[in-house]
PDB file of C-alpha atoms in Angstrom:
ATOM      1  CA  MET U 133     -12.467  65.150 193.348  1.00  0.00           C
ATOM      2  CA  THR U 134     -12.944  66.892 191.052  1.00  0.00           C
ATOM      3  CA  GLY U 135     -13.185  71.155 191.316  1.00  0.00           C
ATOM      4  CA  PRO U 136     -14.890  73.924 189.432  1.00  0.00           C
ATOM      5  CA  ALA U 137     -13.442  73.911 186.408  1.00  0.00           C
ATOM      6  CA  ARG U 138     -10.865  76.764 186.468  1.00  0.00           C
ATOM      7  CA  THR U 139     -12.248  80.154 184.142  1.00  0.00           C
ATOM      8  CA  ARG U 140      -9.516  80.368 181.686  1.00  0.00           C
ATOM      9  CA  ASP U 141      -8.174  84.177 180.950  1.00  0.00           C
ATOM     10  CA  LEU U 142      -7.922  85.178 177.171  1.00  0.00           C
ATOM     11  CA  THR U 143      -5.407  88.208 177.696  1.00  0.00           C
ATOM     12  CA  TRP U 144      -3.784  87.074 175.825  1.00  0.00           C
ATOM     13  CA  LEU U 145      -6.952  87.060 172.683  1.00  0.00           C
ATOM     14  CA  VAL U 146      -7.746  90.650 173.672  1.00  0.00           C
ATOM     15  CA  ALA U 147      -3.513  91.256 172.618  1.00  0.00           C
ATOM     16  CA  LEU U 148      -4.260  89.292 169.173  1.00  0.00           C
ATOM     17  CA  SER U 149      -7.578  90.828 168.517  1.00  0.00           C
ATOM     18  CA  SER U 150      -5.439  94.627 169.501  1.00  0.00           C
ATOM     19  CA  ALA U 151      -3.475  93.024 167.491  1.00  0.00           C
ATOM     20  CA  LEU U 152      -5.161  92.634 163.611  1.00  0.00           C
ATOM     21  CA  TRP U 153      -6.575  96.071 164.452  1.00  0.00           C
ATOM     22  CA  GLY U 154      -3.788  97.353 164.085  1.00  0.00           C
ATOM     23  CA  THR U 155      -2.958  95.777 160.859  1.00  0.00           C
ATOM     24  CA  ASP U 156      -5.270  98.460 159.547  1.00  0.00           C
ATOM     25  CA  ALA U 157      -2.472 100.788 157.509  1.00  0.00           C
ATOM     26  CA  LEU U 158      -0.803  97.367 155.998  1.00  0.00           C
ATOM     27  CA  LEU U 159      -4.059  96.556 154.103  1.00  0.00           C
ATOM     28  CA  ARG U 160      -5.400 100.095 153.727  1.00  0.00           C
ATOM     29  CA  LYS U 161      -3.348 102.696 152.288  1.00  0.00           C
ATOM     30  CA  PRO U 162      -2.011 101.004 149.174  1.00  0.00           C
ATOM     31  CA  LEU U 163      -5.047 100.445 148.737  1.00  0.00           C
ATOM     32  CA  THR U 164      -6.296 103.795 148.717  1.00  0.00           C
ATOM     33  CA  THR U 165      -3.438 104.752 146.074  1.00  0.00           C
ATOM     34  CA  GLN U 166      -5.810 102.249 143.877  1.00  0.00           C
ATOM     35  CA  LEU U 167      -9.576 102.809 144.240  1.00  0.00           C
ATOM     36  CA  PRO U 168     -10.917 106.012 145.339  1.00  0.00           C
ATOM     37  CA  THR U 169     -11.467 106.434 149.483  1.00  0.00           C
ATOM     38  CA  PRO U 170     -15.736 106.142 149.082  1.00  0.00           C
ATOM     39  CA  LEU U 171     -15.263 102.563 146.824  1.00  0.00           C
ATOM     40  CA  ILE U 172     -13.178 100.690 149.512  1.00  0.00           C
ATOM     41  CA  VAL U 173     -15.719 102.045 152.307  1.00  0.00           C
ATOM     42  CA  VAL U 174     -18.765 100.250 149.816  1.00  0.00           C
ATOM     43  CA  LEU U 175     -17.020  97.457 149.003  1.00  0.00           C
ATOM     44  CA  GLU U 176     -15.831  96.999 152.909  1.00  0.00           C
ATOM     45  CA  HIS U 177     -19.506  96.576 153.668  1.00  0.00           C
ATOM     46  CA  ALA U 178     -21.138  94.963 151.383  1.00  0.00           C
ATOM     47  CA  VAL U 179     -18.320  92.382 152.416  1.00  0.00           C
ATOM     48  CA  CYS U 180     -19.580  92.422 155.340  1.00  0.00           C
ATOM     49  CA  VAL U 181     -22.950  92.049 155.442  1.00  0.00           C
ATOM     50  CA  ALA U 182     -22.045  89.643 152.732  1.00  0.00           C
ATOM     51  CA  ILE U 183     -20.497  87.141 155.957  1.00  0.00           C
ATOM     52  CA  LEU U 184     -23.858  88.302 158.022  1.00  0.00           C
ATOM     53  CA  SER U 185     -26.220  87.578 155.647  1.00  0.00           C
ATOM     54  CA  PRO U 186     -27.695  84.699 157.441  1.00  0.00           C
ATOM     55  CA  LEU U 187     -28.435  87.108 160.125  1.00  0.00           C
ATOM     56  CA  LEU U 188     -29.725  89.936 158.178  1.00  0.00           C
ATOM     57  CA  PRO U 189     -33.538  88.663 159.072  1.00  0.00           C
ATOM     58  CA  ARG U 190     -32.814  88.468 162.528  1.00  0.00           C
ATOM     59  CA  ALA U 191     -32.043  91.714 162.394  1.00  0.00           C
ATOM     60  CA  TRP U 192     -35.128  92.673 160.602  1.00  0.00           C
ATOM     61  CA  ARG U 193     -37.295  91.383 163.423  1.00  0.00           C
ATOM     62  CA  GLY U 194     -35.110  93.101 165.762  1.00  0.00           C
ATOM     63  CA  TRP U 195     -35.109  96.340 163.716  1.00  0.00           C
ATOM     64  CA  ARG U 196     -39.253  96.066 163.855  1.00  0.00           C
ATOM     65  CA  ARG U 197     -39.006  95.922 167.738  1.00  0.00           C
ATOM     66  CA  LEU U 198     -37.042  99.512 167.776  1.00  0.00           C
ATOM     67  CA  THR U 199     -39.647 102.992 168.720  1.00  0.00           C
ATOM     68  CA  GLY U 200     -39.035 105.880 166.395  1.00  0.00           C
ATOM     69  CA  ARG U 201     -35.869 107.221 168.498  1.00  0.00           C
ATOM     70  CA  GLN U 202     -34.540 104.060 169.032  1.00  0.00           C
ATOM     71  CA  ARG U 203     -33.936 103.676 164.898  1.00  0.00           C
ATOM     72  CA  LEU U 204     -32.760 107.802 164.362  1.00  0.00           C
ATOM     73  CA  ALA U 205     -30.160 106.228 166.917  1.00  0.00           C
ATOM     74  CA  MET U 206     -28.871 102.452 164.561  1.00  0.00           C
ATOM     75  CA  ILE U 207     -29.483 104.915 161.710  1.00  0.00           C
ATOM     76  CA  GLY U 208     -27.128 106.961 163.060  1.00  0.00           C
ATOM     77  CA  VAL U 209     -24.591 103.992 164.461  1.00  0.00           C
ATOM     78  CA  GLY U 210     -24.984 103.090 160.400  1.00  0.00           C
ATOM     79  CA  ALA U 211     -25.330 105.871 158.248  1.00  0.00           C
ATOM     80  CA  GLY U 212     -22.809 108.211 160.772  1.00  0.00           C
ATOM     81  CA  ALA U 213     -20.270 105.527 162.838  1.00  0.00           C
ATOM     82  CA  SER U 214     -20.156 103.697 160.699  1.00  0.00           C
ATOM     83  CA  ALA U 215     -20.207 104.470 156.268  1.00  0.00           C
ATOM     84  CA  LEU U 216     -19.396 108.094 156.734  1.00  0.00           C
ATOM     85  CA  ALA U 217     -16.404 107.622 159.557  1.00  0.00           C
ATOM     86  CA  THR U 218     -14.698 104.807 157.692  1.00  0.00           C
ATOM     87  CA  THR U 219     -14.731 107.500 154.653  1.00  0.00           C
ATOM     88  CA  LEU U 220     -12.407 109.848 157.015  1.00  0.00           C
ATOM     89  CA  PHE U 221     -10.519 107.594 158.479  1.00  0.00           C
ATOM     90  CA  THR U 222      -9.759 106.649 155.247  1.00  0.00           C
ATOM     91  CA  LEU U 223      -9.965 109.886 153.236  1.00  0.00           C
ATOM     92  CA  ALA U 224      -6.958 110.871 156.710  1.00  0.00           C
ATOM     93  CA  PHE U 225      -3.786 107.550 155.371  1.00  0.00           C
ATOM     94  CA  THR U 226      -3.976 109.886 151.849  1.00  0.00           C
ATOM     95  CA  LYS U 227      -2.884 112.744 154.014  1.00  0.00           C
ATOM     96  CA  GLY U 228      -0.692 111.744 154.658  1.00  0.00           C
ATOM     97  CA  ASP U 229       1.245 109.014 156.772  1.00  0.00           C
ATOM     98  CA  ALA U 230       0.240 105.538 158.596  1.00  0.00           C
ATOM     99  CA  ILE U 231       0.781 105.656 162.221  1.00  0.00           C
ATOM    100  CA  THR U 232      -0.874 109.151 163.110  1.00  0.00           C
ATOM    101  CA  PRO U 233      -4.904 108.354 161.575  1.00  0.00           C
ATOM    102  CA  LEU U 234      -4.595 105.478 164.093  1.00  0.00           C
ATOM    103  CA  VAL U 235      -3.767 106.331 166.841  1.00  0.00           C
ATOM    104  CA  LEU U 236      -5.524 109.702 167.286  1.00  0.00           C
ATOM    105  CA  GLN U 237      -8.640 106.317 166.805  1.00  0.00           C
ATOM    106  CA  LYS U 238      -7.316 105.702 170.227  1.00  0.00           C
ATOM    107  CA  LEU U 239      -9.336 109.257 171.595  1.00  0.00           C
ATOM    108  CA  GLN U 240     -12.443 107.613 170.777  1.00  0.00           C
ATOM    109  CA  PRO U 241     -13.087 107.243 174.356  1.00  0.00           C
ATOM    110  CA  LEU U 242     -12.675 110.294 175.449  1.00  0.00           C
ATOM    111  CA  PHE U 243     -15.380 112.176 173.165  1.00  0.00           C
ATOM    112  CA  ALA U 244     -17.942 108.781 173.732  1.00  0.00           C
ATOM    113  CA  ILE U 245     -17.113 109.851 178.242  1.00  0.00           C
ATOM    114  CA  GLY U 246     -18.754 113.554 176.781  1.00  0.00           C
ATOM    115  CA  LEU U 247     -21.251 112.781 174.635  1.00  0.00           C
ATOM    116  CA  ALA U 248     -22.547 110.087 176.946  1.00  0.00           C
ATOM    117  CA  GLY U 249     -22.709 113.026 179.627  1.00  0.00           C
ATOM    118  CA  LEU U 250     -24.080 115.548 177.420  1.00  0.00           C
ATOM    119  CA  LEU U 251     -26.917 112.864 175.473  1.00  0.00           C
ATOM    120  CA  LEU U 252     -27.382 110.419 178.005  1.00  0.00           C
ATOM    121  CA  GLY U 253     -27.082 112.733 180.818  1.00  0.00           C
ATOM    122  CA  GLU U 254     -23.750 110.229 182.982  1.00  0.00           C
ATOM    123  CA  ARG U 255     -22.104 112.527 185.279  1.00  0.00           C
ATOM    124  CA  LEU U 256     -19.146 113.940 183.921  1.00  0.00           C
ATOM    125  CA  HIS U 257     -16.183 113.536 187.121  1.00  0.00           C
ATOM    126  CA  ARG U 258     -13.900 116.805 187.337  1.00  0.00           C
ATOM    127  CA  ARG U 259     -11.022 113.516 186.693  1.00  0.00           C
ATOM    128  CA  TYR U 260     -11.990 113.609 183.635  1.00  0.00           C
ATOM    129  CA  LEU U 261      -9.776 116.891 182.332  1.00  0.00           C
ATOM    130  CA  LEU U 262      -6.983 114.671 183.905  1.00  0.00           C
ATOM    131  CA  PHE U 263      -7.242 112.467 181.670  1.00  0.00           C
ATOM    132  CA  VAL U 264      -8.040 115.110 178.258  1.00  0.00           C
ATOM    133  CA  VAL U 265      -5.570 117.328 178.661  1.00  0.00           C
ATOM    134  CA  PRO U 266      -2.579 114.928 178.290  1.00  0.00           C
ATOM    135  CA  ALA U 267      -3.762 113.368 175.277  1.00  0.00           C
ATOM    136  CA  LEU U 268      -4.804 116.910 173.379  1.00  0.00           C
ATOM    137  CA  ALA U 269      -1.256 117.997 174.209  1.00  0.00           C
ATOM    138  CA  GLY U 270      -0.546 114.163 172.710  1.00  0.00           C
ATOM    139  CA  ALA U 271      -2.838 114.747 169.832  1.00  0.00           C
ATOM    140  CA  TRP U 272      -0.435 117.400 168.778  1.00  0.00           C
ATOM    141  CA  LEU U 273       2.806 116.903 168.724  1.00  0.00           C
ATOM    142  CA  LEU U 274       2.302 113.950 167.242  1.00  0.00           C
ATOM    143  CA  THR U 275       0.261 115.847 164.389  1.00  0.00           C
ATOM    144  CA  PHE U 276       3.039 118.149 164.256  1.00  0.00           C
ATOM    145  CA  PRO U 277       6.577 117.278 163.406  1.00  0.00           C
ATOM    146  CA  ASP U 278       7.297 121.122 164.643  1.00  0.00           C
ATOM    147  CA  PRO U 279       4.378 121.851 167.339  1.00  0.00           C
ATOM    148  CA  LEU U 280       5.643 124.766 167.059  1.00  0.00           C
ATOM    149  CA  HIS U 281       5.383 125.683 163.805  1.00  0.00           C
ATOM    150  CA  VAL U 282       1.914 123.843 162.333  1.00  0.00           C
ATOM    151  CA  GLY U 283       0.313 124.502 159.050  1.00  0.00           C
ATOM    152  CA  LEU U 284      -2.791 123.885 157.609  1.00  0.00           C
ATOM    153  CA  ALA U 285      -1.744 121.271 155.629  1.00  0.00           C
ATOM    154  CA  SER U 286      -0.039 119.069 158.301  1.00  0.00           C
ATOM    155  CA  ALA U 287      -3.514 119.036 160.049  1.00  0.00           C
ATOM    156  CA  GLU U 288      -5.495 117.378 157.646  1.00  0.00           C
ATOM    157  CA  ALA U 289      -4.767 114.102 158.284  1.00  0.00           C
ATOM    158  CA  ALA U 290      -5.166 114.978 161.457  1.00  0.00           C
ATOM    159  CA  LEU U 291      -8.274 116.784 161.738  1.00  0.00           C
ATOM    160  CA  LEU U 292      -9.805 113.277 159.162  1.00  0.00           C
ATOM    161  CA  ALA U 293      -8.662 110.988 161.728  1.00  0.00           C
ATOM    162  CA  VAL U 294     -10.059 113.049 164.383  1.00  0.00           C
ATOM    163  CA  GLY U 295     -13.392 113.069 162.672  1.00  0.00           C
ATOM    164  CA  ALA U 296     -13.709 109.709 162.559  1.00  0.00           C
ATOM    165  CA  ALA U 297     -13.069 109.377 166.246  1.00  0.00           C
ATOM    166  CA  ALA U 298     -15.606 111.153 167.115  1.00  0.00           C
ATOM    167  CA  LEU U 299     -18.192 110.103 164.852  1.00  0.00           C
ATOM    168  CA  TRP U 300     -17.068 106.795 166.146  1.00  0.00           C
ATOM    169  CA  ALA U 301     -17.655 107.953 169.129  1.00  0.00           C
ATOM    170  CA  GLY U 302     -21.244 109.467 168.776  1.00  0.00           C
ATOM    171  CA  GLY U 303     -21.303 105.250 167.887  1.00  0.00           C
ATOM    172  CA  THR U 304     -20.848 103.863 171.025  1.00  0.00           C
ATOM    173  CA  VAL U 305     -22.680 106.047 173.172  1.00  0.00           C
ATOM    174  CA  LEU U 306     -26.594 106.153 170.216  1.00  0.00           C
ATOM    175  CA  GLY U 307     -26.020 101.977 170.212  1.00  0.00           C
ATOM    176  CA  ARG U 308     -26.597 102.736 173.656  1.00  0.00           C
ATOM    177  CA  LEU U 309     -29.437 104.389 173.208  1.00  0.00           C
ATOM    178  CA  VAL U 310     -30.200 100.766 171.341  1.00  0.00           C
ATOM    179  CA  SER U 311     -28.403  98.190 173.972  1.00  0.00           C
ATOM    180  CA  ALA U 312     -31.468  97.148 175.811  1.00  0.00           C
ATOM    181  CA  GLU U 313     -33.990  96.289 172.837  1.00  0.00           C
ATOM    182  CA  LEU U 314     -31.381  94.099 170.802  1.00  0.00           C
ATOM    183  CA  ASP U 315     -28.267  92.695 171.975  1.00  0.00           C
ATOM    184  CA  PRO U 316     -24.701  93.077 170.247  1.00  0.00           C
ATOM    185  CA  THR U 317     -24.867  91.221 167.358  1.00  0.00           C
ATOM    186  CA  THR U 318     -27.590  91.567 165.926  1.00  0.00           C
ATOM    187  CA  LEU U 319     -27.144  95.612 166.320  1.00  0.00           C
ATOM    188  CA  THR U 320     -23.644  95.095 164.838  1.00  0.00           C
ATOM    189  CA  VAL U 321     -25.813  93.307 162.164  1.00  0.00           C
ATOM    190  CA  LEU U 322     -27.534  96.523 161.834  1.00  0.00           C
ATOM    191  CA  ARG U 323     -25.028  98.212 161.705  1.00  0.00           C
ATOM    192  CA  PHE U 324     -24.066  96.852 158.297  1.00  0.00           C
ATOM    193  CA  ALA U 325     -27.440  97.273 156.154  1.00  0.00           C
ATOM    194  CA  ILE U 326     -27.139 100.486 157.097  1.00  0.00           C
ATOM    195  CA  GLY U 327     -23.640 101.347 157.431  1.00  0.00           C
ATOM    196  CA  LEU U 328     -23.848 100.149 153.040  1.00  0.00           C
ATOM    197  CA  PRO U 329     -25.599 102.065 151.441  1.00  0.00           C
ATOM    198  CA  THR U 330     -25.623 104.851 152.288  1.00  0.00           C
ATOM    199  CA  ALA U 331     -21.150 104.316 151.608  1.00  0.00           C
ATOM    200  CA  VAL U 332     -22.220 104.068 148.289  1.00  0.00           C
ATOM    201  CA  LEU U 333     -24.977 107.435 148.716  1.00  0.00           C
ATOM    202  CA  ILE U 334     -21.202 108.997 149.710  1.00  0.00           C
ATOM    203  CA  ALA U 335     -19.476 107.020 146.063  1.00  0.00           C
ATOM    204  CA  LEU U 336     -22.976 107.952 144.207  1.00  0.00           C
ATOM    205  CA  ALA U 337     -22.742 111.612 145.215  1.00  0.00           C
ATOM    206  CA  THR U 338     -18.253 112.543 144.671  1.00  0.00           C
ATOM    207  CA  GLY U 339     -18.908 110.762 141.394  1.00  0.00           C
ATOM    208  CA  THR U 340     -16.202 107.752 141.654  1.00  0.00           C
ATOM    209  CA  SER U 341     -15.160 105.517 140.007  1.00  0.00           C
ATOM    210  CA  TRP U 342     -17.093 102.303 140.104  1.00  0.00           C
ATOM    211  CA  ARG U 343     -14.226  99.804 138.289  1.00  0.00           C
ATOM    212  CA  VAL U 344     -12.373  97.183 141.060  1.00  0.00           C
ATOM    213  CA  ALA U 345      -9.229  95.232 139.603  1.00  0.00           C
ATOM    214  CA  PRO U 346      -9.947  92.028 139.870  1.00  0.00           C
ATOM    215  CA  GLY U 347      -5.714  91.643 141.590  1.00  0.00           C
ATOM    216  CA  ASP U 348      -7.691  94.376 144.425  1.00  0.00           C
ATOM    217  CA  TRP U 349      -9.610  91.553 146.021  1.00  0.00           C
ATOM    218  CA  PRO U 350      -7.965  89.807 148.311  1.00  0.00           C
ATOM    219  CA  ALA U 351      -6.660  93.114 149.467  1.00  0.00           C
ATOM    220  CA  VAL U 352     -10.545  94.266 150.176  1.00  0.00           C
ATOM    221  CA  VAL U 353     -11.911  90.774 151.792  1.00  0.00           C
ATOM    222  CA  ALA U 354      -8.866  90.764 153.740  1.00  0.00           C
ATOM    223  CA  LEU U 355      -9.478  94.662 155.615  1.00  0.00           C
ATOM    224  CA  ALA U 356     -12.939  93.519 155.852  1.00  0.00           C
ATOM    225  CA  LEU U 357     -12.478  90.745 157.388  1.00  0.00           C
ATOM    226  CA  ILE U 358      -9.411  90.674 159.346  1.00  0.00           C
ATOM    227  CA  PRO U 359      -8.816  94.154 161.478  1.00  0.00           C
ATOM    228  CA  GLY U 360     -12.763  93.928 161.176  1.00  0.00           C
ATOM    229  CA  LEU U 361     -14.051  91.041 161.640  1.00  0.00           C
ATOM    230  CA  LEU U 362     -12.311  88.865 162.859  1.00  0.00           C
ATOM    231  CA  ALA U 363     -10.799  91.313 165.559  1.00  0.00           C
ATOM    232  CA  LEU U 364     -14.008  91.905 166.673  1.00  0.00           C
ATOM    233  CA  LEU U 365     -15.244  88.232 167.263  1.00  0.00           C
ATOM    234  CA  LEU U 366     -11.932  87.655 168.559  1.00  0.00           C
ATOM    235  CA  TYR U 367     -11.488  91.156 171.558  1.00  0.00           C
ATOM    236  CA  TYR U 368     -15.470  90.083 172.555  1.00  0.00           C
ATOM    237  CA  ARG U 369     -14.866  86.240 172.700  1.00  0.00           C
ATOM    238  CA  GLY U 370     -11.283  87.353 174.692  1.00  0.00           C
ATOM    239  CA  LEU U 371     -12.991  89.998 176.380  1.00  0.00           C
ATOM    240  CA  ARG U 372     -15.891  87.855 179.098  1.00  0.00           C
ATOM    241  CA  ARG U 373     -12.528  85.907 180.421  1.00  0.00           C
ATOM    242  CA  THR U 374     -10.327  89.357 180.747  1.00  0.00           C
ATOM    243  CA  PRO U 375     -10.097  90.526 183.526  1.00  0.00           C
ATOM    244  CA  ALA U 376     -10.707  94.497 182.791  1.00  0.00           C
ATOM    245  CA  SER U 377      -7.852  96.090 184.189  1.00  0.00           C
ATOM    246  CA  ARG U 378      -5.153  93.120 182.049  1.00  0.00           C
ATOM    247  CA  ALA U 379      -7.544  94.243 178.786  1.00  0.00           C
ATOM    248  CA  THR U 380      -6.974  98.196 179.069  1.00  0.00           C
ATOM    249  CA  LEU U 381      -3.317  97.059 178.383  1.00  0.00           C
ATOM    250  CA  ALA U 382      -3.600  94.218 176.093  1.00  0.00           C
ATOM    251  CA  GLU U 383      -5.469  96.596 173.865  1.00  0.00           C
ATOM    252  CA  LEU U 384      -1.864  98.413 174.381  1.00  0.00           C
ATOM    253  CA  ALA U 385      -1.164  95.398 171.368  1.00  0.00           C
ATOM    254  CA  PHE U 386      -3.145  98.326 169.175  1.00  0.00           C
ATOM    255  CA  PRO U 387      -1.131 101.128 168.943  1.00  0.00           C
ATOM    256  CA  ALA U 388       1.754  99.809 169.366  1.00  0.00           C
ATOM    257  CA  THR U 389       0.824  97.252 166.693  1.00  0.00           C
ATOM    258  CA  ALA U 390       0.626  99.882 164.377  1.00  0.00           C
ATOM    259  CA  ALA U 391       3.474 102.054 164.616  1.00  0.00           C
ATOM    260  CA  LEU U 392       5.447  98.782 164.081  1.00  0.00           C
ATOM    261  CA  VAL U 393       3.542  98.498 160.983  1.00  0.00           C
ATOM    262  CA  GLY U 394       4.072 101.996 159.699  1.00  0.00           C
ATOM    263  CA  VAL U 395       7.889 102.680 160.572  1.00  0.00           C
ATOM    264  CA  PHE U 396       9.455  99.747 159.040  1.00  0.00           C
ATOM    265  CA  ALA U 397       6.503  98.256 156.034  1.00  0.00           C
ATOM    266  CA  LEU U 398       5.321 101.203 155.610  1.00  0.00           C
ATOM    267  CA  GLY U 399       8.939 103.895 155.483  1.00  0.00           C
ATOM    268  CA  ASP U 400       6.614 106.415 157.951  1.00  0.00           C
ATOM    269  CA  ARG U 401       9.488 107.865 160.009  1.00  0.00           C
ATOM    270  CA  PHE U 402       9.157 110.769 163.443  1.00  0.00           C
ATOM    271  CA  ALA U 403       9.779 112.944 164.645  1.00  0.00           C
ATOM    272  CA  PRO U 404      11.495 112.782 168.861  1.00  0.00           C
ATOM    273  CA  THR U 405       7.956 115.329 169.377  1.00  0.00           C
ATOM    274  CA  GLN U 406       6.002 112.787 167.413  1.00  0.00           C
ATOM    275  CA  TRP U 407       7.042 110.228 169.285  1.00  0.00           C
ATOM    276  CA  LEU U 408       5.781 111.794 172.122  1.00  0.00           C
ATOM    277  CA  GLY U 409       2.763 112.594 171.908  1.00  0.00           C
ATOM    278  CA  VAL U 410       2.286 109.275 170.347  1.00  0.00           C
ATOM    279  CA  ALA U 411       3.385 108.338 174.049  1.00  0.00           C
ATOM    280  CA  LEU U 412       1.080 110.891 175.512  1.00  0.00           C
ATOM    281  CA  VAL U 413      -2.228 109.750 173.523  1.00  0.00           C
ATOM    282  CA  VAL U 414      -1.458 105.948 174.648  1.00  0.00           C
ATOM    283  CA  ALA U 415      -0.877 106.854 178.030  1.00  0.00           C
ATOM    284  CA  ALA U 416      -3.519 109.276 178.120  1.00  0.00           C
ATOM    285  CA  VAL U 417      -7.031 106.474 177.136  1.00  0.00           C
ATOM    286  CA  THR U 418      -5.418 104.034 179.112  1.00  0.00           C
ATOM    287  CA  ALA U 419      -4.892 105.221 182.123  1.00  0.00           C
ATOM    288  CA  LEU U 420      -8.477 106.277 180.831  1.00  0.00           C
ATOM    289  CA  GLY U 421      -9.130 102.902 180.555  1.00  0.00           C
ATOM    290  CA  VAL U 422      -8.178 101.350 183.866  1.00  0.00           C
ATOM    291  CA  HIS U 423      -9.980 104.349 185.815  1.00  0.00           C
ATOM    292  CA  GLU U 424     -13.487 103.576 184.292  1.00  0.00           C
ATOM    293  CA  ARG U 425     -13.307 100.261 184.061  1.00  0.00           C
ATOM    294  CA  SER U 426     -12.231 100.088 187.639  1.00  0.00           C
ATOM    295  CA  ALA U 427     -14.304 102.727 188.926  1.00  0.00           C
ATOM    296  CA  ALA U 428     -17.134 100.342 187.062  1.00  0.00           C
ATOM    297  CA  GLY U 429     -18.172 102.711 185.086  1.00  0.00           C
ATOM    298  CA  PRO U 430     -20.048 102.388 181.560  1.00  0.00           C
ATOM    299  CA  ALA U 431     -16.859 100.403 179.679  1.00  0.00           C
ATOM    300  CA  VAL U 432     -16.034 102.139 176.696  1.00  0.00           C
ATOM    301  CA  VAL U 433     -14.365 100.011 173.443  1.00  0.00           C
ATOM    302  CA  THR U 434     -10.752 101.571 171.644  1.00  0.00           C
ATOM    303  CA  GLY U 435     -11.142  99.372 169.338  1.00  0.00           C
ATOM    304  CA  ARG U 436     -12.229 101.075 166.133  1.00  0.00           C
ATOM    305  CA  LEU U 437     -15.146  99.172 165.250  1.00  0.00           C
ATOM    306  CA  ALA U 438     -15.575  97.953 168.893  1.00  0.00           C
ATOM    307  CA  THR U 439     -17.689 100.432 168.974  1.00  0.00           C
ATOM    308  CA  SER U 440     -20.160  99.272 166.331  1.00  0.00           C
ATOM    309  CA  GLU U 441     -22.103  97.429 168.420  1.00  0.00           C
ATOM    310  CA  GLY U 442     -22.193 100.865 170.506  1.00  0.00           C
ATOM    311  CA  VAL U 443     -22.294  98.633 174.188  1.00  0.00           C
TER     312      VAL U 443
END
């Protein structure tokens, strides 16, 4: 007698994909010393569009089904949450260490829930502040080695990273406006397809050089595919068979990997108060994720590229 097939838990796959996101700095930061930031973003999008090109006709049919309001939301996802956000995120690596931009990206769910309340009319519980306050305190400690002596120069990288997190959060909220009409795959293809010409316009507007040395291409392709498309595909495959509470904890592999890469591979050094800031940000956002998912609220993906699907 054979019983029903047991569903395999894939928590490990969520952790693996989150760890792949954490390797982003290993590829992105060295590239910022070789190529202009806008060009890196153009090349990332170009690689993703090339890989997804067989799905472009399907994406075009999906685009034609959208209303005018939904098309504007989709443009916001592609132009803002993809091209512009990735540009700000990449710029952050040119201004400081490799850990701060990645850990501050964890603030994205806080922005997403707040924006959902403003733009979609979703109810914002008072308990939201219980997560926001320690997360912001942690972000402050993380940003400034001496938290009592603040300088604008030391805040520049953090402001760029927070700006990227806010744009990615906006992409999540705007994506939900079109999620009833478009499946996640189609939304992802449109995100990159709209993001590519936007990234090209940013590069043209900033007078970016278009020279790419042959030796830079392996890193560019790896950046687009490993912490990019591959991590995204693995994440959603794992999430389908992973309890929400376990998935939230498995996503801790993202900041943990980012910290290890920053310290051991890229030579970053943090003050004790900055490590306390890392712990506060990660703990607050993880607690928020557990709370939202256990309350059956809207799922908020904490991974950087997962916001591309906006669902």
